[in-house]
PDB file of C-alpha atoms in Angstrom:
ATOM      1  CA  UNK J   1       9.394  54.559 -55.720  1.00 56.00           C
ATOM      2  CA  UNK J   2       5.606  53.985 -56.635  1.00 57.00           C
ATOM      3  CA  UNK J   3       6.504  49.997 -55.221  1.00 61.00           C
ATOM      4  CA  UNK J   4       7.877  51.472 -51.904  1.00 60.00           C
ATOM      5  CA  UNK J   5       4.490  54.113 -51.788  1.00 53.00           C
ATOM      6  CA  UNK J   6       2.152  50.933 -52.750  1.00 53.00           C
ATOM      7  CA  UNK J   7       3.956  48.784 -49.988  1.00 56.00           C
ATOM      8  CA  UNK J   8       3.468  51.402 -47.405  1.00 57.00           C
ATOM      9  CA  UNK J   9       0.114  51.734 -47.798  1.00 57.00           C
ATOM     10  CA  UNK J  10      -0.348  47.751 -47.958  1.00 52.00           C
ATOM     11  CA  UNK J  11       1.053  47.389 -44.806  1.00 53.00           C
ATOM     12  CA  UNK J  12      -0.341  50.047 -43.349  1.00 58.00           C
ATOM     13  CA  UNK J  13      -4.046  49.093 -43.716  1.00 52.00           C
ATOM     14  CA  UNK J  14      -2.759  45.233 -42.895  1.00 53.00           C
ATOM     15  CA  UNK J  15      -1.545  46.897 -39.304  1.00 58.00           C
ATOM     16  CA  UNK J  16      -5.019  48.673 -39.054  1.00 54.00           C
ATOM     17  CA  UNK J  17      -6.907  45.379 -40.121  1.00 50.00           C
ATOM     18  CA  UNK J  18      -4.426  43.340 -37.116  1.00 50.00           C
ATOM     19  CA  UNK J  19      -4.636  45.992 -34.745  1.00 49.00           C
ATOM     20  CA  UNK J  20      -9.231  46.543 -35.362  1.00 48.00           C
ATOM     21  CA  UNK J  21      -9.203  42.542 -35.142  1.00 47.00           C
ATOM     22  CA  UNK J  22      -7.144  42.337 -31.809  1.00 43.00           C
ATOM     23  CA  UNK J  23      -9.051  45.069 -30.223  1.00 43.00           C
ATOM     24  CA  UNK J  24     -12.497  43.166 -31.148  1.00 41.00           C
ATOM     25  CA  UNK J  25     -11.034  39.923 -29.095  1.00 41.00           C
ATOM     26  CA  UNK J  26      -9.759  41.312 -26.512  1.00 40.00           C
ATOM     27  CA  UNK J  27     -13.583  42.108 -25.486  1.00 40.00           C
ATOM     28  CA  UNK J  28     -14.698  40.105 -22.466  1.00 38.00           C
ATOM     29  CA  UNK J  29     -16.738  37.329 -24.182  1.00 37.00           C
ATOM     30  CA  UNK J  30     -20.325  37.717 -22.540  1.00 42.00           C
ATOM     31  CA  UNK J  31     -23.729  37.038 -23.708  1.00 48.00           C
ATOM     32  CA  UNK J  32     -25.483  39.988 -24.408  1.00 54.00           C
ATOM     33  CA  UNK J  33     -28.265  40.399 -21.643  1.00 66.00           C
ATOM     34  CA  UNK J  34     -31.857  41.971 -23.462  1.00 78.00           C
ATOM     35  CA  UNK J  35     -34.089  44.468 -21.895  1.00 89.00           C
ATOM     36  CA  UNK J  36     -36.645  42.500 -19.859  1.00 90.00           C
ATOM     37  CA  UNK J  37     -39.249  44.704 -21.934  1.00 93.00           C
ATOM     38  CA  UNK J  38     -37.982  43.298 -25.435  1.00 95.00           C
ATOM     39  CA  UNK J  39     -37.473  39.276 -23.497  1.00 96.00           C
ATOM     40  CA  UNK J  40     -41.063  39.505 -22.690  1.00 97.00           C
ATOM     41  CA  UNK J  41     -41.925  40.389 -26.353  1.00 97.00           C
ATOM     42  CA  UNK J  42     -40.263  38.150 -28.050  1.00 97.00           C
ATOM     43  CA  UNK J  43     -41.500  35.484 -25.393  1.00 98.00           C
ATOM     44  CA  UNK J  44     -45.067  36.568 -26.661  1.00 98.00           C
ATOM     45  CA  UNK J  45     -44.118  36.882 -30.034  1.00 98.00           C
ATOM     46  CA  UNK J  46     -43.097  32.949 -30.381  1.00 98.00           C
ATOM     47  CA  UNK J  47     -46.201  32.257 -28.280  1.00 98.00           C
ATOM     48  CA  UNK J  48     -48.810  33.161 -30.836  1.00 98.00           C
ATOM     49  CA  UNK J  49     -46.854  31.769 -33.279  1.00 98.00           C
ATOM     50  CA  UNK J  50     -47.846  28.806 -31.618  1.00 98.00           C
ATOM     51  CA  UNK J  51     -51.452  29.720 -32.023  1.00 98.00           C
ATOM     52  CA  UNK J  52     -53.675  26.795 -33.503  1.00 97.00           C
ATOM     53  CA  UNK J  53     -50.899  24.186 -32.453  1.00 98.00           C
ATOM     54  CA  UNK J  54     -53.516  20.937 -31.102  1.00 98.00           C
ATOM     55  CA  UNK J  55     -53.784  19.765 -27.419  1.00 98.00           C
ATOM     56  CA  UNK J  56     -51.746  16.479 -26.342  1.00 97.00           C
ATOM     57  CA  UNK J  57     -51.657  15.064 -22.789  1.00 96.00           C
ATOM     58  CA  UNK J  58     -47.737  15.445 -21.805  1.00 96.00           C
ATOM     59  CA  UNK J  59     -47.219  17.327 -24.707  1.00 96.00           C
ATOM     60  CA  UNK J  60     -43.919  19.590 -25.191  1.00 96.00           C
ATOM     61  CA  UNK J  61     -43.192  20.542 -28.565  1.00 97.00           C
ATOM     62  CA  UNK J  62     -45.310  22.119 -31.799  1.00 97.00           C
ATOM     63  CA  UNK J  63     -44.435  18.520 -34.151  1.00 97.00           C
ATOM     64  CA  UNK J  64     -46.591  16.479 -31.149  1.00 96.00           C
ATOM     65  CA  UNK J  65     -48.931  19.170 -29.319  1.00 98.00           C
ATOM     66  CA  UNK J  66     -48.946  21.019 -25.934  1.00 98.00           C
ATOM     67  CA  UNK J  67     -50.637  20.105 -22.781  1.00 98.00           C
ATOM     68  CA  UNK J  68     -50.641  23.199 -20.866  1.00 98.00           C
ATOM     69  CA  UNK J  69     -47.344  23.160 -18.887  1.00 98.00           C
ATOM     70  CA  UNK J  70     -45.158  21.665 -21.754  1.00 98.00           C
ATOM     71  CA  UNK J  71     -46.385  25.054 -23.873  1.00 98.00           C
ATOM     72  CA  UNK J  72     -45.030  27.451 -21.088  1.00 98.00           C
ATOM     73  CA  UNK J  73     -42.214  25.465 -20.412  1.00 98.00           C
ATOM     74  CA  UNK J  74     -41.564  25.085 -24.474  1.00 98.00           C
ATOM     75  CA  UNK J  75     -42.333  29.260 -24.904  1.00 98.00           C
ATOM     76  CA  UNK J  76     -39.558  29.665 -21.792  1.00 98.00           C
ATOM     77  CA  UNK J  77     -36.832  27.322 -22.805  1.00 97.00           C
ATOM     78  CA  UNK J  78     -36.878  28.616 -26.046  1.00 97.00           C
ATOM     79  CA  UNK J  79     -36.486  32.244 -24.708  1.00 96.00           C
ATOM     80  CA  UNK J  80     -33.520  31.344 -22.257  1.00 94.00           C
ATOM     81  CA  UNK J  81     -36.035  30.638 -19.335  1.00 95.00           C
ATOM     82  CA  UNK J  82     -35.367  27.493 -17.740  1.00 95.00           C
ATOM     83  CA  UNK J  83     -38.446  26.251 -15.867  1.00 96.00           C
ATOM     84  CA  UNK J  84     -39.812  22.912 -14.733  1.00 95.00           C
ATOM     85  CA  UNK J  85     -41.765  20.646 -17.093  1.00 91.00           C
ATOM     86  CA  UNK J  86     -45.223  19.996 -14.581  1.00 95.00           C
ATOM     87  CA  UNK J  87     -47.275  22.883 -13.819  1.00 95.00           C
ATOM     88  CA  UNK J  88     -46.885  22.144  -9.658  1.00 94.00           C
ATOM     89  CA  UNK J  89     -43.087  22.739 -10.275  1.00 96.00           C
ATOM     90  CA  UNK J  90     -43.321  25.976 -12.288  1.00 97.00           C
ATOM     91  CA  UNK J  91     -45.652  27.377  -9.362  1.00 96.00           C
ATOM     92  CA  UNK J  92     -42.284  26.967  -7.541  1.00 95.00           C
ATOM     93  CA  UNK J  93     -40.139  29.325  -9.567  1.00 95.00           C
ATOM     94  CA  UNK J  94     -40.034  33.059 -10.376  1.00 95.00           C
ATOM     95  CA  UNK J  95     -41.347  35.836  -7.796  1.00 96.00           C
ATOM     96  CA  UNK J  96     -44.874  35.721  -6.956  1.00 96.00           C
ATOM     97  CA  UNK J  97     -46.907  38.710  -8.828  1.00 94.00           C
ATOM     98  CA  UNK J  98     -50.505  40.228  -8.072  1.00 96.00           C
ATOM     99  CA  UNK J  99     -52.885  40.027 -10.683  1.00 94.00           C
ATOM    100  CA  UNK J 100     -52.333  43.529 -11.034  1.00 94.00           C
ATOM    101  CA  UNK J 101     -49.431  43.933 -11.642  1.00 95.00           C
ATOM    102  CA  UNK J 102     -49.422  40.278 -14.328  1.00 96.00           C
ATOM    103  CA  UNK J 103     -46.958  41.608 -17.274  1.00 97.00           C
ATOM    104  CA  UNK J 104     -46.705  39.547 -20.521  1.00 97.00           C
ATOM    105  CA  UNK J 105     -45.244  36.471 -20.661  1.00 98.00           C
ATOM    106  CA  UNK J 106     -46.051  35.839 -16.339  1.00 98.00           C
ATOM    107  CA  UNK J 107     -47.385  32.387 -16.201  1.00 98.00           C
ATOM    108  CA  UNK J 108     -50.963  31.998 -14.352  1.00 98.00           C
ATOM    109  CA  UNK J 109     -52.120  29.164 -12.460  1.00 98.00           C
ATOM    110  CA  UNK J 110     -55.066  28.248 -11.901  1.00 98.00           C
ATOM    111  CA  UNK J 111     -56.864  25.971  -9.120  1.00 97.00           C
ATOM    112  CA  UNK J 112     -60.399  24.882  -7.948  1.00 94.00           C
ATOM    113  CA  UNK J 113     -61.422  25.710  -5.018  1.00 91.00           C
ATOM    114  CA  UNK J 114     -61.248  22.364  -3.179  1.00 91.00           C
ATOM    115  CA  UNK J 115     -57.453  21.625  -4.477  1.00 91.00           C
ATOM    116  CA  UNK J 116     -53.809  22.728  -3.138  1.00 91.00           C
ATOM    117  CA  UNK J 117     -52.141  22.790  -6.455  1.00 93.00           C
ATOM    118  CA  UNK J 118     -52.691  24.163  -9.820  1.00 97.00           C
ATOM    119  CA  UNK J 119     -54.745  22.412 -12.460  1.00 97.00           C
ATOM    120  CA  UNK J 120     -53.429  24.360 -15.521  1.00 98.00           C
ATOM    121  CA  UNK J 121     -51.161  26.984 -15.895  1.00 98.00           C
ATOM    122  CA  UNK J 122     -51.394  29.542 -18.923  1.00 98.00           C
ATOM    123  CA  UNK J 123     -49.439  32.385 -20.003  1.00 98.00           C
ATOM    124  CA  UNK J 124     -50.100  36.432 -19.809  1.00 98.00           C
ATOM    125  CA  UNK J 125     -50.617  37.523 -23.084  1.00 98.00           C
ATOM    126  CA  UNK J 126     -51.461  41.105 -22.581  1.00 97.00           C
ATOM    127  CA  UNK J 127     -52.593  43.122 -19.252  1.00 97.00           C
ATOM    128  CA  UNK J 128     -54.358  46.563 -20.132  1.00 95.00           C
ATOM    129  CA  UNK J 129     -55.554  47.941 -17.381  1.00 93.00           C
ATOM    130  CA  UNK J 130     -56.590  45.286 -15.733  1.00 91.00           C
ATOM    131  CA  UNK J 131     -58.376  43.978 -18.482  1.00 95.00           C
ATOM    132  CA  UNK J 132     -56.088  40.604 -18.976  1.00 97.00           C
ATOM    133  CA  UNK J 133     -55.803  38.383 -21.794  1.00 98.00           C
ATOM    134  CA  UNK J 134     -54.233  34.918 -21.995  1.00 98.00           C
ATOM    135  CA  UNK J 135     -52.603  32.508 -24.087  1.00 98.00           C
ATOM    136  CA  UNK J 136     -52.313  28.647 -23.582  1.00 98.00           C
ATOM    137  CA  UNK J 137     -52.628  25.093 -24.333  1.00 98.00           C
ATOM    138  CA  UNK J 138     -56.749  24.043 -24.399  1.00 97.00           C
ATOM    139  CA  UNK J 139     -58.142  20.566 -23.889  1.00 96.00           C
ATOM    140  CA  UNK J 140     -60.264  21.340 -26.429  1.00 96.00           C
ATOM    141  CA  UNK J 141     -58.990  23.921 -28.362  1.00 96.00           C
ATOM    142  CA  UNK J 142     -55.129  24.055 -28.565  1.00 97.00           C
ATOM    143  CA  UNK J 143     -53.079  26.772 -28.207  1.00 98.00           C
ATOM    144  CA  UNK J 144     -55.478  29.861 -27.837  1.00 98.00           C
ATOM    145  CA  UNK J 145     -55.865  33.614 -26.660  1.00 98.00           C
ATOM    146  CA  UNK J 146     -58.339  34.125 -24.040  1.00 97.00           C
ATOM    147  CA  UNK J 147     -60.016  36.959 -22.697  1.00 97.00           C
ATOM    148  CA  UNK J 148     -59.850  36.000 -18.826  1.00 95.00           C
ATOM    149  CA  UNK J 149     -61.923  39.624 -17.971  1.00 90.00           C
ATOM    150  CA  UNK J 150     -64.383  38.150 -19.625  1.00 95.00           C
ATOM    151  CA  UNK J 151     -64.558  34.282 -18.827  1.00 94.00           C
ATOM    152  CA  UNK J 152     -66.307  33.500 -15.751  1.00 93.00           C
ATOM    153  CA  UNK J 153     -64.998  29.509 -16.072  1.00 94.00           C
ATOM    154  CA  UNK J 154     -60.998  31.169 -15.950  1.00 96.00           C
ATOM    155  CA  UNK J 155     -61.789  34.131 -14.298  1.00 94.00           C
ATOM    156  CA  UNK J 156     -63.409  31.988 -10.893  1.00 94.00           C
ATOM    157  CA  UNK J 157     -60.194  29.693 -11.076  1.00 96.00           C
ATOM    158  CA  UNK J 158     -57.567  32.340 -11.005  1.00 96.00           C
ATOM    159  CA  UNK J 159     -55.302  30.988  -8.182  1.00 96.00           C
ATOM    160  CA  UNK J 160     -51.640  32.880  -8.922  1.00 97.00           C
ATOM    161  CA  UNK J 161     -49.264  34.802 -10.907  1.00 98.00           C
ATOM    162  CA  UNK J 162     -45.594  34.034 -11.053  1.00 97.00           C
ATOM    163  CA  UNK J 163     -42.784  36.603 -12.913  1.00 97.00           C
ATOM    164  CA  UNK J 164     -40.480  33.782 -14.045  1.00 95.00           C
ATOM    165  CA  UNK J 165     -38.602  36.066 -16.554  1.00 93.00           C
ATOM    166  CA  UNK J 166     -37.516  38.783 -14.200  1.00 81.00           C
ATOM    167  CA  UNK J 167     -34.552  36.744 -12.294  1.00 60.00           C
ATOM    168  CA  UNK J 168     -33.356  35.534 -16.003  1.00 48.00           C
ATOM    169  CA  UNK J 169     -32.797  39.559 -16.860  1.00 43.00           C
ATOM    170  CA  UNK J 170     -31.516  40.694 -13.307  1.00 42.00           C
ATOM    171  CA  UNK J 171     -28.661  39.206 -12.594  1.00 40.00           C
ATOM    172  CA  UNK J 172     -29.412  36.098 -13.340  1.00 40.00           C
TER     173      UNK J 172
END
């Protein structure tokens, strides 16, 4: 009798453990979509942790260096958000934004005043009203935070702001 109870039970929780597993795989198989809010933070979040990383002409990955379009494009890609390699491609994706209204991880271009396309492109690190910071890939310094409010050589050069991230969380 205590065989028959012992069985019972055994089989029992080996139909619950069937039954839990089948229900689990029958669940559409989907990647789980993120809040745009917690995309744009971890996009940031890998971005300083490129902080320090040197400057390199063509430059895509941390091992080599960054130019300044290889770190966005690196920073993206690494975040799910396919963009273009050359900073005159990347002005051609994503939903153009006012300076305004520049969230974190928005990539800035920027132009001088005689040209028709970008001569470095950079990354929104943090908007607070208004007061904007950036991070990017520096001739001369590497990957760095800048405080564009307060750097009249950026600041006069600000050309556009693209959202690139938005059409990877909205039904994209």
């Amino acid at each position: 009798m205590k065989n028959i109870a012992h069985i019972t039970l055994l089989l029992g929780l080996l139909i619950m453990c069937f039954r839990w597993g089948s229900d689990k795989q029958s669940l559409p198989n989907q990647k789980t979509k993120i809040s745009q809010t917690q995309k744009r933070e971890n996009i940031i979040q890998l971005a300083t942790q490129l902080i320090d990383i040197k400057y390199r002409s063509a430059g895509k990955s941390p091992e080599t260096g960054f130019d300044c379009s290889g770190f966005t494009s690196y920073v993206l890609k690494k975040n799910g958000v396919e963009i273009p390699a050359h900073s005159s491609a990347q002005l051609k994706t994503g939903v153009t934004q006012t300076i305004e209204d520049a969230q974190a991880g928005d990539l800035i271009f920027f132009k001088k005043p005689s040209d028709n396309s970008p001569f470095h492109v950079a990354m929104i690190y943090q908007n607070i009203k208004g007061r904007i910071k950036i991070i990017h890939s520096t001739s001369s310094n590497g990957v760095v935070i800048n405080d564009l409010t307060k750097s009249k050589y950026w600041n006069s050069k600000v050309w556009m702001v693209k959202d690139v991230i938005r059409k990877e969380t909205i039904g994209g």
